[in-house]
mmCIF file of N, CA and C and ligand atoms in Angstrom:
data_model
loop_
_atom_site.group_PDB
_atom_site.id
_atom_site.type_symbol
_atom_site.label_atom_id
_atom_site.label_comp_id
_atom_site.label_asym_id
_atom_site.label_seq_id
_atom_site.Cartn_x
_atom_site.Cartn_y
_atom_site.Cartn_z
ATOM 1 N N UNK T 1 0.856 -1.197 0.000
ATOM 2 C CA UNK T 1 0.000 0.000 0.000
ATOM 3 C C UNK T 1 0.888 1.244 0.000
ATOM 4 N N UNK T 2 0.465 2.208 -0.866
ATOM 5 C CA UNK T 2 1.224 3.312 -1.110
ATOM 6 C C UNK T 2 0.584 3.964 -1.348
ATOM 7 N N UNK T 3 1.368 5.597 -0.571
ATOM 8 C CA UNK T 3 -0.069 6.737 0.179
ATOM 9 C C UNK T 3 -0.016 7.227 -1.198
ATOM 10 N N UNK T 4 -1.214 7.633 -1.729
ATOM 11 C CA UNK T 4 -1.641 8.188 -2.514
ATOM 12 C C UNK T 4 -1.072 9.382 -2.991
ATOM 13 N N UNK T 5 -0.894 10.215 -1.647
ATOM 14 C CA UNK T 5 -0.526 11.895 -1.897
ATOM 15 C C UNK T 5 0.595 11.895 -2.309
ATOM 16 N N UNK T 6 1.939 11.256 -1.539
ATOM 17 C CA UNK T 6 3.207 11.393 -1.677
ATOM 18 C C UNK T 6 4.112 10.106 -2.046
ATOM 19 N N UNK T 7 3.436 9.062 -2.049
ATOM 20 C CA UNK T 7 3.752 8.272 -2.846
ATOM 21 C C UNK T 7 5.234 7.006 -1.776
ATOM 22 N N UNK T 8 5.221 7.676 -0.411
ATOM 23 C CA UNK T 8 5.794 7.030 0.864
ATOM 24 C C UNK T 8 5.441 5.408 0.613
ATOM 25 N N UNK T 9 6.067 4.516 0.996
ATOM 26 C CA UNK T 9 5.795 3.560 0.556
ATOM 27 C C UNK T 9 5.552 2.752 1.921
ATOM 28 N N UNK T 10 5.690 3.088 2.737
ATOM 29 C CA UNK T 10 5.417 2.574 4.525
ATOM 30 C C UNK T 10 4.220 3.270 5.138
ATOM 31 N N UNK T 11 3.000 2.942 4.335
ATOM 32 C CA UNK T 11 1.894 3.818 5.126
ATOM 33 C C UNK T 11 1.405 2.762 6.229
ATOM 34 N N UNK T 12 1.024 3.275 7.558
ATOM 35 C CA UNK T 12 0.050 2.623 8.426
ATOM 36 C C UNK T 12 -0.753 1.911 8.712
ATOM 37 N N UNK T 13 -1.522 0.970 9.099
ATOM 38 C CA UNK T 13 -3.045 0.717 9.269
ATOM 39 C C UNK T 13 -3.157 1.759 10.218
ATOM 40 N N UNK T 14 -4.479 2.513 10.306
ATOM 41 C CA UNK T 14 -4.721 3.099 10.989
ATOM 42 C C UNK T 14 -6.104 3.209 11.422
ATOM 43 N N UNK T 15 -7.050 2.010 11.688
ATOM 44 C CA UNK T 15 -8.266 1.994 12.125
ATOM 45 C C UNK T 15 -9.277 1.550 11.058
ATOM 46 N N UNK T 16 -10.356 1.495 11.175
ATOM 47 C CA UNK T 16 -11.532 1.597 10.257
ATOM 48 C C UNK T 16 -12.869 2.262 10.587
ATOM 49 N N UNK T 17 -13.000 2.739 9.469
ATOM 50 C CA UNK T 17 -13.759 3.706 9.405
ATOM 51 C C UNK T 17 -15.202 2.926 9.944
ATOM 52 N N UNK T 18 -16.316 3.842 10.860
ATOM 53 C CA UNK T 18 -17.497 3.128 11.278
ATOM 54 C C UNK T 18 -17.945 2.314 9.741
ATOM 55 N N UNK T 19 -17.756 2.380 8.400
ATOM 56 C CA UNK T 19 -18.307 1.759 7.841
ATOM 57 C C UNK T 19 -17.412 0.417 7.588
ATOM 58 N N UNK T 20 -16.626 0.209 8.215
ATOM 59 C CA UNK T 20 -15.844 -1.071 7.890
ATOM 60 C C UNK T 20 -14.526 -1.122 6.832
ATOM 61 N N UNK T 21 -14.220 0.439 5.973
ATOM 62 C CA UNK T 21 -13.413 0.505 5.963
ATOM 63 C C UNK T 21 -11.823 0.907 5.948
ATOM 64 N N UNK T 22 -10.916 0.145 5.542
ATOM 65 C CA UNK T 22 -9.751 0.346 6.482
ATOM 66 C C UNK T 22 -9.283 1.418 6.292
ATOM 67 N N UNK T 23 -8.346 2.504 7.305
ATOM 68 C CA UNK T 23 -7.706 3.790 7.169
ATOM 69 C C UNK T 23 -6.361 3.492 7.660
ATOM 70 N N UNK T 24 -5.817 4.300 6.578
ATOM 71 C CA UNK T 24 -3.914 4.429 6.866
ATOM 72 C C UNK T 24 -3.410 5.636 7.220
ATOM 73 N N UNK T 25 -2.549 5.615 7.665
ATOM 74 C CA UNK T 25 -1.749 6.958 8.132
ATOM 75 C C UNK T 25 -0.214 6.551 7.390
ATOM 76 N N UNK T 26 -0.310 7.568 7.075
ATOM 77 C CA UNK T 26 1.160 8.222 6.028
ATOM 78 C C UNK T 26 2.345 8.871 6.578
ATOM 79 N N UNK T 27 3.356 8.303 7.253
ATOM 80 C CA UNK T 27 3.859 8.912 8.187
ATOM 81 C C UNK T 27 5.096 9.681 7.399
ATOM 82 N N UNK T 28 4.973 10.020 5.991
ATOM 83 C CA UNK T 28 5.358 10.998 5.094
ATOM 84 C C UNK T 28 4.956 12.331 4.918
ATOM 85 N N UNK T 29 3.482 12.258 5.034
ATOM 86 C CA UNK T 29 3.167 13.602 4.654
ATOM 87 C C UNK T 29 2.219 13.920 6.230
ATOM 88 N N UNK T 30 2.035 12.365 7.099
ATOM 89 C CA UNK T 30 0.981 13.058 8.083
ATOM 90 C C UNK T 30 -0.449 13.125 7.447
ATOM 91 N N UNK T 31 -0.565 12.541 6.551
ATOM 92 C CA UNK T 31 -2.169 12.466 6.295
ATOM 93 C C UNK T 31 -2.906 11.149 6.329
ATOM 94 N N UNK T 32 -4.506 11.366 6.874
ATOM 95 C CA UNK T 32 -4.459 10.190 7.083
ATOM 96 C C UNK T 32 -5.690 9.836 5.615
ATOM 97 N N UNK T 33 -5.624 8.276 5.006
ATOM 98 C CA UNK T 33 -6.542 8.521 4.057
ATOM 99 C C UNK T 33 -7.764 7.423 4.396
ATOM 100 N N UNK T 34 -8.255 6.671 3.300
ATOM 101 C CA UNK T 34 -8.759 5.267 3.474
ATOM 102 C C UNK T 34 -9.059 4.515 1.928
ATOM 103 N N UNK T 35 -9.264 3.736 1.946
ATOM 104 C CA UNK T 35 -9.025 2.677 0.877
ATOM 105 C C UNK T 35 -10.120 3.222 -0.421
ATOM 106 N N UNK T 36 -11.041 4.194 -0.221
ATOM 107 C CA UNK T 36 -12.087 4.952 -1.423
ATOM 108 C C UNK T 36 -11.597 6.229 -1.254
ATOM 109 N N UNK T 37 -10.334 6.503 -0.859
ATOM 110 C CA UNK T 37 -9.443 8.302 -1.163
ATOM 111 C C UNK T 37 -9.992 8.015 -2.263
ATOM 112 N N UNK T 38 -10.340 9.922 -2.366
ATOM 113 C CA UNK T 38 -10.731 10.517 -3.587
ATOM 114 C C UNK T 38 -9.783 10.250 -4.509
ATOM 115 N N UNK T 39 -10.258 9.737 -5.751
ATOM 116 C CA UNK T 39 -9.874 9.019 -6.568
ATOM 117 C C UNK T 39 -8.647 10.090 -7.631
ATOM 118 N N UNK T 40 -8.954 10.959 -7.480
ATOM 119 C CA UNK T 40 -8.602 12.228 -7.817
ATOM 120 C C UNK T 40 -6.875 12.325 -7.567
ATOM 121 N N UNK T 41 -6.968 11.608 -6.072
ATOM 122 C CA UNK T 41 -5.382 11.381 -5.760
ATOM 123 C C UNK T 41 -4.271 10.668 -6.506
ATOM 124 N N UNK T 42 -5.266 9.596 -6.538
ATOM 125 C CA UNK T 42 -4.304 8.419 -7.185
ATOM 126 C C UNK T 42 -3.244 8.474 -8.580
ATOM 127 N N UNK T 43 -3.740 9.363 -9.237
ATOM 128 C CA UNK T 43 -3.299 9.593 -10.423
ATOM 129 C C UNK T 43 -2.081 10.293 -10.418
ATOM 130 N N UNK T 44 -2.241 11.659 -9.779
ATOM 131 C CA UNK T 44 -1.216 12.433 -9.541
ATOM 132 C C UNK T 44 -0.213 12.572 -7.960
ATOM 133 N N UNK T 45 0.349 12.712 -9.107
ATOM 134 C CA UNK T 45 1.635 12.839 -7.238
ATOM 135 C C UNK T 45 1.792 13.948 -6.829
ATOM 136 N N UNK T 46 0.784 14.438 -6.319
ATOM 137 C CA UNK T 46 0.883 15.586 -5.502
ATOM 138 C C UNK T 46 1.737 15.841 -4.489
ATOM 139 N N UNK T 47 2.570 16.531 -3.850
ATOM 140 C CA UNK T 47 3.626 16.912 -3.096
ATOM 141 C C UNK T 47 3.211 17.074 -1.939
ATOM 142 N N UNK T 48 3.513 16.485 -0.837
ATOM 143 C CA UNK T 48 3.019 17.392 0.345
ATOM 144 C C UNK T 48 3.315 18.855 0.724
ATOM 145 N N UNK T 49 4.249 19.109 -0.048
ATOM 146 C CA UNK T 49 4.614 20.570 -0.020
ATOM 147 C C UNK T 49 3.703 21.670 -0.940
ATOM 148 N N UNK T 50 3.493 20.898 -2.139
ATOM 149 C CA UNK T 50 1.980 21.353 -2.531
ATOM 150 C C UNK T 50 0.706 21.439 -2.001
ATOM 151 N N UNK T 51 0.438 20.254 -1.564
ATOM 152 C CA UNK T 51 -0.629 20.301 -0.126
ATOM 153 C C UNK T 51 -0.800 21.317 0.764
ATOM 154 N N UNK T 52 0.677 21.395 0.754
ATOM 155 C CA UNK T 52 0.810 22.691 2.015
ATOM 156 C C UNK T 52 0.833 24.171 1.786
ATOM 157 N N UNK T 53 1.440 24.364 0.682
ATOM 158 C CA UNK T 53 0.900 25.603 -0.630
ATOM 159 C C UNK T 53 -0.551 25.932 -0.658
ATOM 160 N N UNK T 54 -1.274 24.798 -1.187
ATOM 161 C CA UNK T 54 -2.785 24.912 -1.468
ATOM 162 C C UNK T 54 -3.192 25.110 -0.330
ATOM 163 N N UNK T 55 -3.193 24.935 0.683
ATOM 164 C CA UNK T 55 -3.792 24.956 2.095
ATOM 165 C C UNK T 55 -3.272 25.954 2.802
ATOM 166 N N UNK T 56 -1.983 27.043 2.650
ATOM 167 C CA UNK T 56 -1.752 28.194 3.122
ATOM 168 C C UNK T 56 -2.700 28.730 2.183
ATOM 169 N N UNK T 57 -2.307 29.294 0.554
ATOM 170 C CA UNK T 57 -2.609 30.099 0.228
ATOM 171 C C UNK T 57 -4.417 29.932 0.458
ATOM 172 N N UNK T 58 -5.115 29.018 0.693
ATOM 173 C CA UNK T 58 -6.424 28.742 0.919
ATOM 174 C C UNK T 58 -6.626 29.516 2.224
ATOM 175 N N UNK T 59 -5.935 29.566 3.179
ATOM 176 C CA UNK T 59 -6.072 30.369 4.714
ATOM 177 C C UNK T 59 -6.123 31.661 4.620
ATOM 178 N N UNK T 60 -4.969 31.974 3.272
ATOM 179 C CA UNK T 60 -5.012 33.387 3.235
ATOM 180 C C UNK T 60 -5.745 33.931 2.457
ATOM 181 N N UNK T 61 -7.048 33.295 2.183
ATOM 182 C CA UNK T 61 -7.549 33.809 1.453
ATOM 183 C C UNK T 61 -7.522 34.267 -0.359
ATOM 184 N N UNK T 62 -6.672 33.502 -0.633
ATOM 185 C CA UNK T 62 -6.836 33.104 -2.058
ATOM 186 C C UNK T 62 -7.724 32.202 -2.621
ATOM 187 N N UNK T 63 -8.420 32.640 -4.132
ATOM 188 C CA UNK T 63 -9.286 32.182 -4.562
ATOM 189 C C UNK T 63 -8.691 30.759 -4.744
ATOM 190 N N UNK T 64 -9.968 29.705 -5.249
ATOM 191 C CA UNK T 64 -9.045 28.288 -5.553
ATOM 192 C C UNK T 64 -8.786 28.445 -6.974
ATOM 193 N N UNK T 65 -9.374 29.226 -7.861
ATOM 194 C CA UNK T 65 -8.566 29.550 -9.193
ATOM 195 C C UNK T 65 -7.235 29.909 -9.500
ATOM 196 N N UNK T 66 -6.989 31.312 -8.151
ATOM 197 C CA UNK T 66 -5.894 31.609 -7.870
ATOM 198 C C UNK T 66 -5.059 30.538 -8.195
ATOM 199 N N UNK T 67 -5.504 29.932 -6.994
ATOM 200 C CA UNK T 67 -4.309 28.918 -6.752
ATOM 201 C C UNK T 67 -4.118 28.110 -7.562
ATOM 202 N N UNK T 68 -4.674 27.630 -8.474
ATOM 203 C CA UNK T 68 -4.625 26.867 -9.559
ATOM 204 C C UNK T 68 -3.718 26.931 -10.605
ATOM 205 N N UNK T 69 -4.278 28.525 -10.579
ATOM 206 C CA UNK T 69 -3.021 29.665 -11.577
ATOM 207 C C UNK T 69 -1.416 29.523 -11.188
ATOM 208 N N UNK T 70 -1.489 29.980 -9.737
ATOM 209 C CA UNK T 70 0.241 30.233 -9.329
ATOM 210 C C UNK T 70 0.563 28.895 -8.868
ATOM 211 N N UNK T 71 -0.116 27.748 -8.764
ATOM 212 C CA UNK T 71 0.464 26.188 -8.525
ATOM 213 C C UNK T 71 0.798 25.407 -9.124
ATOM 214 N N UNK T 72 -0.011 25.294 -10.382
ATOM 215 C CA UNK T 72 0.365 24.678 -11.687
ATOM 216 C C UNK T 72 -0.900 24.044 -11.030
ATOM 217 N N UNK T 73 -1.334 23.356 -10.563
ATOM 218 C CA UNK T 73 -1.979 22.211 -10.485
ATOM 219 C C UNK T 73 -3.931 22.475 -11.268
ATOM 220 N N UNK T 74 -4.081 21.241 -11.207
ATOM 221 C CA UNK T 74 -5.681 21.805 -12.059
ATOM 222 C C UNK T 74 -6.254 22.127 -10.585
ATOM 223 N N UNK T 75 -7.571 22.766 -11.383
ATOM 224 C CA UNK T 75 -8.536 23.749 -10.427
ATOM 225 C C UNK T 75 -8.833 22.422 -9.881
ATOM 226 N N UNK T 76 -8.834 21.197 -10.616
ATOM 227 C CA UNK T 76 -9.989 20.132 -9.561
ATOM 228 C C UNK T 76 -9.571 19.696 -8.777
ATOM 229 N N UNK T 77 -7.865 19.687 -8.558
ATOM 230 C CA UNK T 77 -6.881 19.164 -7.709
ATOM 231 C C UNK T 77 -6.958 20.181 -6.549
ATOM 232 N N UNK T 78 -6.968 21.566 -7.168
ATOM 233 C CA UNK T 78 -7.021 22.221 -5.848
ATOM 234 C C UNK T 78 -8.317 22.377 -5.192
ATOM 235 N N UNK T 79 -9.654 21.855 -5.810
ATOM 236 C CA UNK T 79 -10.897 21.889 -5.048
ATOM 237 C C UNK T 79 -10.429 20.406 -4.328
ATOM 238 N N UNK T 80 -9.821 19.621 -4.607
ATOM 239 C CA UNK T 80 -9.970 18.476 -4.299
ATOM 240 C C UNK T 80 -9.352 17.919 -2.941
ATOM 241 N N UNK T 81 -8.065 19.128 -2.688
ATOM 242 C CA UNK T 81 -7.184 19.145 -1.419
ATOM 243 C C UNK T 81 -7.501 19.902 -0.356
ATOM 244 N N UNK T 82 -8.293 20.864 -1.344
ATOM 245 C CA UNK T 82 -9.005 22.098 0.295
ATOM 246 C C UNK T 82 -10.035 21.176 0.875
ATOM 247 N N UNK T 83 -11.104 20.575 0.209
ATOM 248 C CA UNK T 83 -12.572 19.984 0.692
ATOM 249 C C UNK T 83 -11.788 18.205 1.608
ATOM 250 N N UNK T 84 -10.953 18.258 0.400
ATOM 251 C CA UNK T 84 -9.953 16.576 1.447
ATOM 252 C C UNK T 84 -9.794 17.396 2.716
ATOM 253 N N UNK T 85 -9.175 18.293 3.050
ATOM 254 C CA UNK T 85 -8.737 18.480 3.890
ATOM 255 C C UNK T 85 -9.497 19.154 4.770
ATOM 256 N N UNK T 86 -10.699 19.724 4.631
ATOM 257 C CA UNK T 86 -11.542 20.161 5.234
ATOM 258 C C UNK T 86 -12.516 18.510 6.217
ATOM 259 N N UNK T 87 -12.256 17.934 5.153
ATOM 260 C CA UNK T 87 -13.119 16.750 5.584
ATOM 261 C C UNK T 87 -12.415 15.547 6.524
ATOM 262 N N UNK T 88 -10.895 15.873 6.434
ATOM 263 C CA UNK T 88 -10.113 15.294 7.345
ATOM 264 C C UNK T 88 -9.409 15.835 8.540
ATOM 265 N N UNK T 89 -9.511 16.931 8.946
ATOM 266 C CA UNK T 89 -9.675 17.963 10.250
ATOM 267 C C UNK T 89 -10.184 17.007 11.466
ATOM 268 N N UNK T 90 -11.326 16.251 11.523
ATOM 269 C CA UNK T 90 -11.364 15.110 12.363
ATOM 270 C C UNK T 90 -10.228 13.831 12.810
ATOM 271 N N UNK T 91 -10.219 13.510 11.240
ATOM 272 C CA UNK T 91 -9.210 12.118 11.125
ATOM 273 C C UNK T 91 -7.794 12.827 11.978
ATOM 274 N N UNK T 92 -7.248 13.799 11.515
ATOM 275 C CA UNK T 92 -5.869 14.493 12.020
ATOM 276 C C UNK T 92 -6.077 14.678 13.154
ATOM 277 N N UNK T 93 -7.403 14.856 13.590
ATOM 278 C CA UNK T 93 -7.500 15.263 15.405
ATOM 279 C C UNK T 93 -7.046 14.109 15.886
ATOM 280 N N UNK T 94 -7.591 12.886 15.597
ATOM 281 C CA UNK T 94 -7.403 11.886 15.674
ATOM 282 C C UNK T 94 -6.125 11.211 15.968
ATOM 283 N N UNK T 95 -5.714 11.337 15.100
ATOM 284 C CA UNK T 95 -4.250 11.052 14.463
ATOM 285 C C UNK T 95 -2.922 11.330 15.609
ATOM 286 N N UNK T 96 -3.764 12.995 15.840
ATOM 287 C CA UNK T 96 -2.908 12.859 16.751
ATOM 288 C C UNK T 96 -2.690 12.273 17.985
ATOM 289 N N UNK T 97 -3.797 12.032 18.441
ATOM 290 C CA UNK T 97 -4.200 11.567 19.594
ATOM 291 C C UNK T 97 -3.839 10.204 19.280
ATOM 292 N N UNK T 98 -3.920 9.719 18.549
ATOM 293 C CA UNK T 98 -3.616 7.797 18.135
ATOM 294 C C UNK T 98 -2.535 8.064 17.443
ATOM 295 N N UNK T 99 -1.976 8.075 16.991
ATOM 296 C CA UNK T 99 -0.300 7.721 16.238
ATOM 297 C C UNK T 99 0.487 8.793 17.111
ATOM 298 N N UNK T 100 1.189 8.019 18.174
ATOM 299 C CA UNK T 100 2.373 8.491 18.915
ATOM 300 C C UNK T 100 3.283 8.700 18.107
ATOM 301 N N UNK T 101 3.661 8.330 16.899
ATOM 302 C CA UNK T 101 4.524 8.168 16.575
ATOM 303 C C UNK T 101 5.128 9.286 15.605
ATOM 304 N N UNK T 102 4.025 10.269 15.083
ATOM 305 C CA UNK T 102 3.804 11.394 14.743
ATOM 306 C C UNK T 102 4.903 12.308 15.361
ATOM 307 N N UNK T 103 5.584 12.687 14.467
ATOM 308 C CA UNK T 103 6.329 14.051 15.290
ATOM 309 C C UNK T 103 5.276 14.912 15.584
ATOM 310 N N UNK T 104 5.270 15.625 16.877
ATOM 311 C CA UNK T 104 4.385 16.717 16.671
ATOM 312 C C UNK T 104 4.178 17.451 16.622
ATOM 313 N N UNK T 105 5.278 18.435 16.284
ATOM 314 C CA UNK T 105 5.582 19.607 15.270
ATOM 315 C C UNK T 105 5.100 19.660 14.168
ATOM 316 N N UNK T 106 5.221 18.628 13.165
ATOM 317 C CA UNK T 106 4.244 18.198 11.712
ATOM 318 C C UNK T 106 2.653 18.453 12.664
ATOM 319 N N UNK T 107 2.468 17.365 13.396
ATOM 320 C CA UNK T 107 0.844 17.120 13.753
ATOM 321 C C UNK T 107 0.048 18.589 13.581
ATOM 322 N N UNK T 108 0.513 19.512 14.606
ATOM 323 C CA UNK T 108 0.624 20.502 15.283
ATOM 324 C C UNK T 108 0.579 21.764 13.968
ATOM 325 N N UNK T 109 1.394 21.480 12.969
ATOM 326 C CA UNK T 109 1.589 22.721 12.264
ATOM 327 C C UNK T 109 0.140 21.801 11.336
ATOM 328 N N UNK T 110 -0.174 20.506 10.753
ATOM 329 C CA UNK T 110 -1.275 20.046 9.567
ATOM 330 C C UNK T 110 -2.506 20.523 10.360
ATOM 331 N N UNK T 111 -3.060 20.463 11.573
ATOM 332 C CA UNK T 111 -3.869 20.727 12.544
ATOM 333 C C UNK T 111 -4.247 22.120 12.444
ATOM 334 N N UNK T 112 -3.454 23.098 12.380
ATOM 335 C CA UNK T 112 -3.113 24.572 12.557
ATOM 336 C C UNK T 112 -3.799 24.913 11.086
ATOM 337 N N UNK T 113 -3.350 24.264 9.841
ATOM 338 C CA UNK T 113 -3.404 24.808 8.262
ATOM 339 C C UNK T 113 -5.070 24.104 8.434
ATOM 340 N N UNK T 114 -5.473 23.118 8.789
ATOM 341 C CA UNK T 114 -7.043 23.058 8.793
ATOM 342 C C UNK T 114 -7.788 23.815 9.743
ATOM 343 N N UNK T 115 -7.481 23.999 10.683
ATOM 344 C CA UNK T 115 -8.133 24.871 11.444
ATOM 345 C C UNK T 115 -8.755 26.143 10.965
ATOM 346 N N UNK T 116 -7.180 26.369 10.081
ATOM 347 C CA UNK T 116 -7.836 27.532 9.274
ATOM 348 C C UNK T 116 -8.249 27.773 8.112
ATOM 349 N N UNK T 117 -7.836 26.588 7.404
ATOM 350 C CA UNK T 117 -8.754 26.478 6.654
ATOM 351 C C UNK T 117 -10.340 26.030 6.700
ATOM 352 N N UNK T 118 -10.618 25.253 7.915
ATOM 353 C CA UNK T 118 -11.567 25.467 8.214
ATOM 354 C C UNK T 118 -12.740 26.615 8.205
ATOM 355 N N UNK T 119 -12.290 27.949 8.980
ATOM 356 C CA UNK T 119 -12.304 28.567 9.352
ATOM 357 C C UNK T 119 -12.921 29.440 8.422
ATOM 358 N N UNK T 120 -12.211 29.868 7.185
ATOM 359 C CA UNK T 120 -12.004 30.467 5.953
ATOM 360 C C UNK T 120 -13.399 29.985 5.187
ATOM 361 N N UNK T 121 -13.603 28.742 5.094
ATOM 362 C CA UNK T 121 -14.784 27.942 4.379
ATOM 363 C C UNK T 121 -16.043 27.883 5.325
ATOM 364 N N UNK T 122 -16.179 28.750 6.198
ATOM 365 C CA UNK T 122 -17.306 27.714 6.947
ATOM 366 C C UNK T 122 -18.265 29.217 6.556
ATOM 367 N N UNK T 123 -18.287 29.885 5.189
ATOM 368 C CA UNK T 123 -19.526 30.063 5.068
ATOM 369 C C UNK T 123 -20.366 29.232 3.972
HETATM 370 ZN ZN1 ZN D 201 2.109 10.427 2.256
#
C-alpha cells in the first residue's frame, strides 16, 4: 500500500472507518486517508509541499482559481485538497491523539493549516 498523496511507501493501518473501511496513516506527509481516497489522488503525485501551498494560500484567502493559476496544479486538484482536507480535520485530530509516533511539530503545524482552513470555508 502506497499513500496516494506522496507516494511514501510505509503507510500505516490506521483503524476503520465506522463503515468497515480500512484507514492508513502516512507517516510521510501526516495524512491520514482510506481505501475509497478521492480518486482524484491516485493519479497524480501531488507533493506534500503542494498540499501545504494549497492549504496556506487557501487560509489566506486566495481564490481556488488563484491557486490553480500560481500552482500549476488543475482547479480540480485544488478543489480536491481544500474539501480533502476540510473533511479530514477530524481524522488528524485523531491522528494525533492515536499515532504516537507522529512528530508533533508536523501534527501541530497540519492541525493549525485546517483549522484555518476550516475557518475560511465555513460560510
Ligand atoms: Zn504520504
Amino acid at each position: 500500500m502506497k499513500c496516494p498523496l506522496c507516494g511514501h511507501l510505509k503507510v500505516h493501518k490506521h483503524g476503520k472507518m465506522p463503515s468497515g473501511v480500512q484507514r492508513y496513516f502516512c507517516p510521510g506527509c501526516h495524512q491520514t486517508f482510506n481505501e475509497r481516497f478521492d480518486t482524484l489522488y491516485y493519479h497524480r503525485h501531488v507533493s506534500p509541499e503542494q498540499i501545504r501551498q494549497v492549504l496556506q494560500a487557501h487560509s489566506e484567502g486566495s481564490s481556488l482559481r488563484g491557486i490553480s493559476r500560481t500552482s500549476g496544479l488543475a482547479y480540480n486538484t485544488v478543489v480536491s485538497i481544500v474539501r480533502g482536507a476540510s473533511h479530514r480535520a477530524q481524522q488528524v485530530h485523531n491522528a494525533q491523539v492515536q499515532a504516537l509516533e507522529t512528530p508533533e511539530v508536523s501534527a501541530d503545524e497540519m492541525w493549525s493549516f485546517v483549522q484555518k482552513t476550516e475557518a475560511m470555508s465555513s460560510w
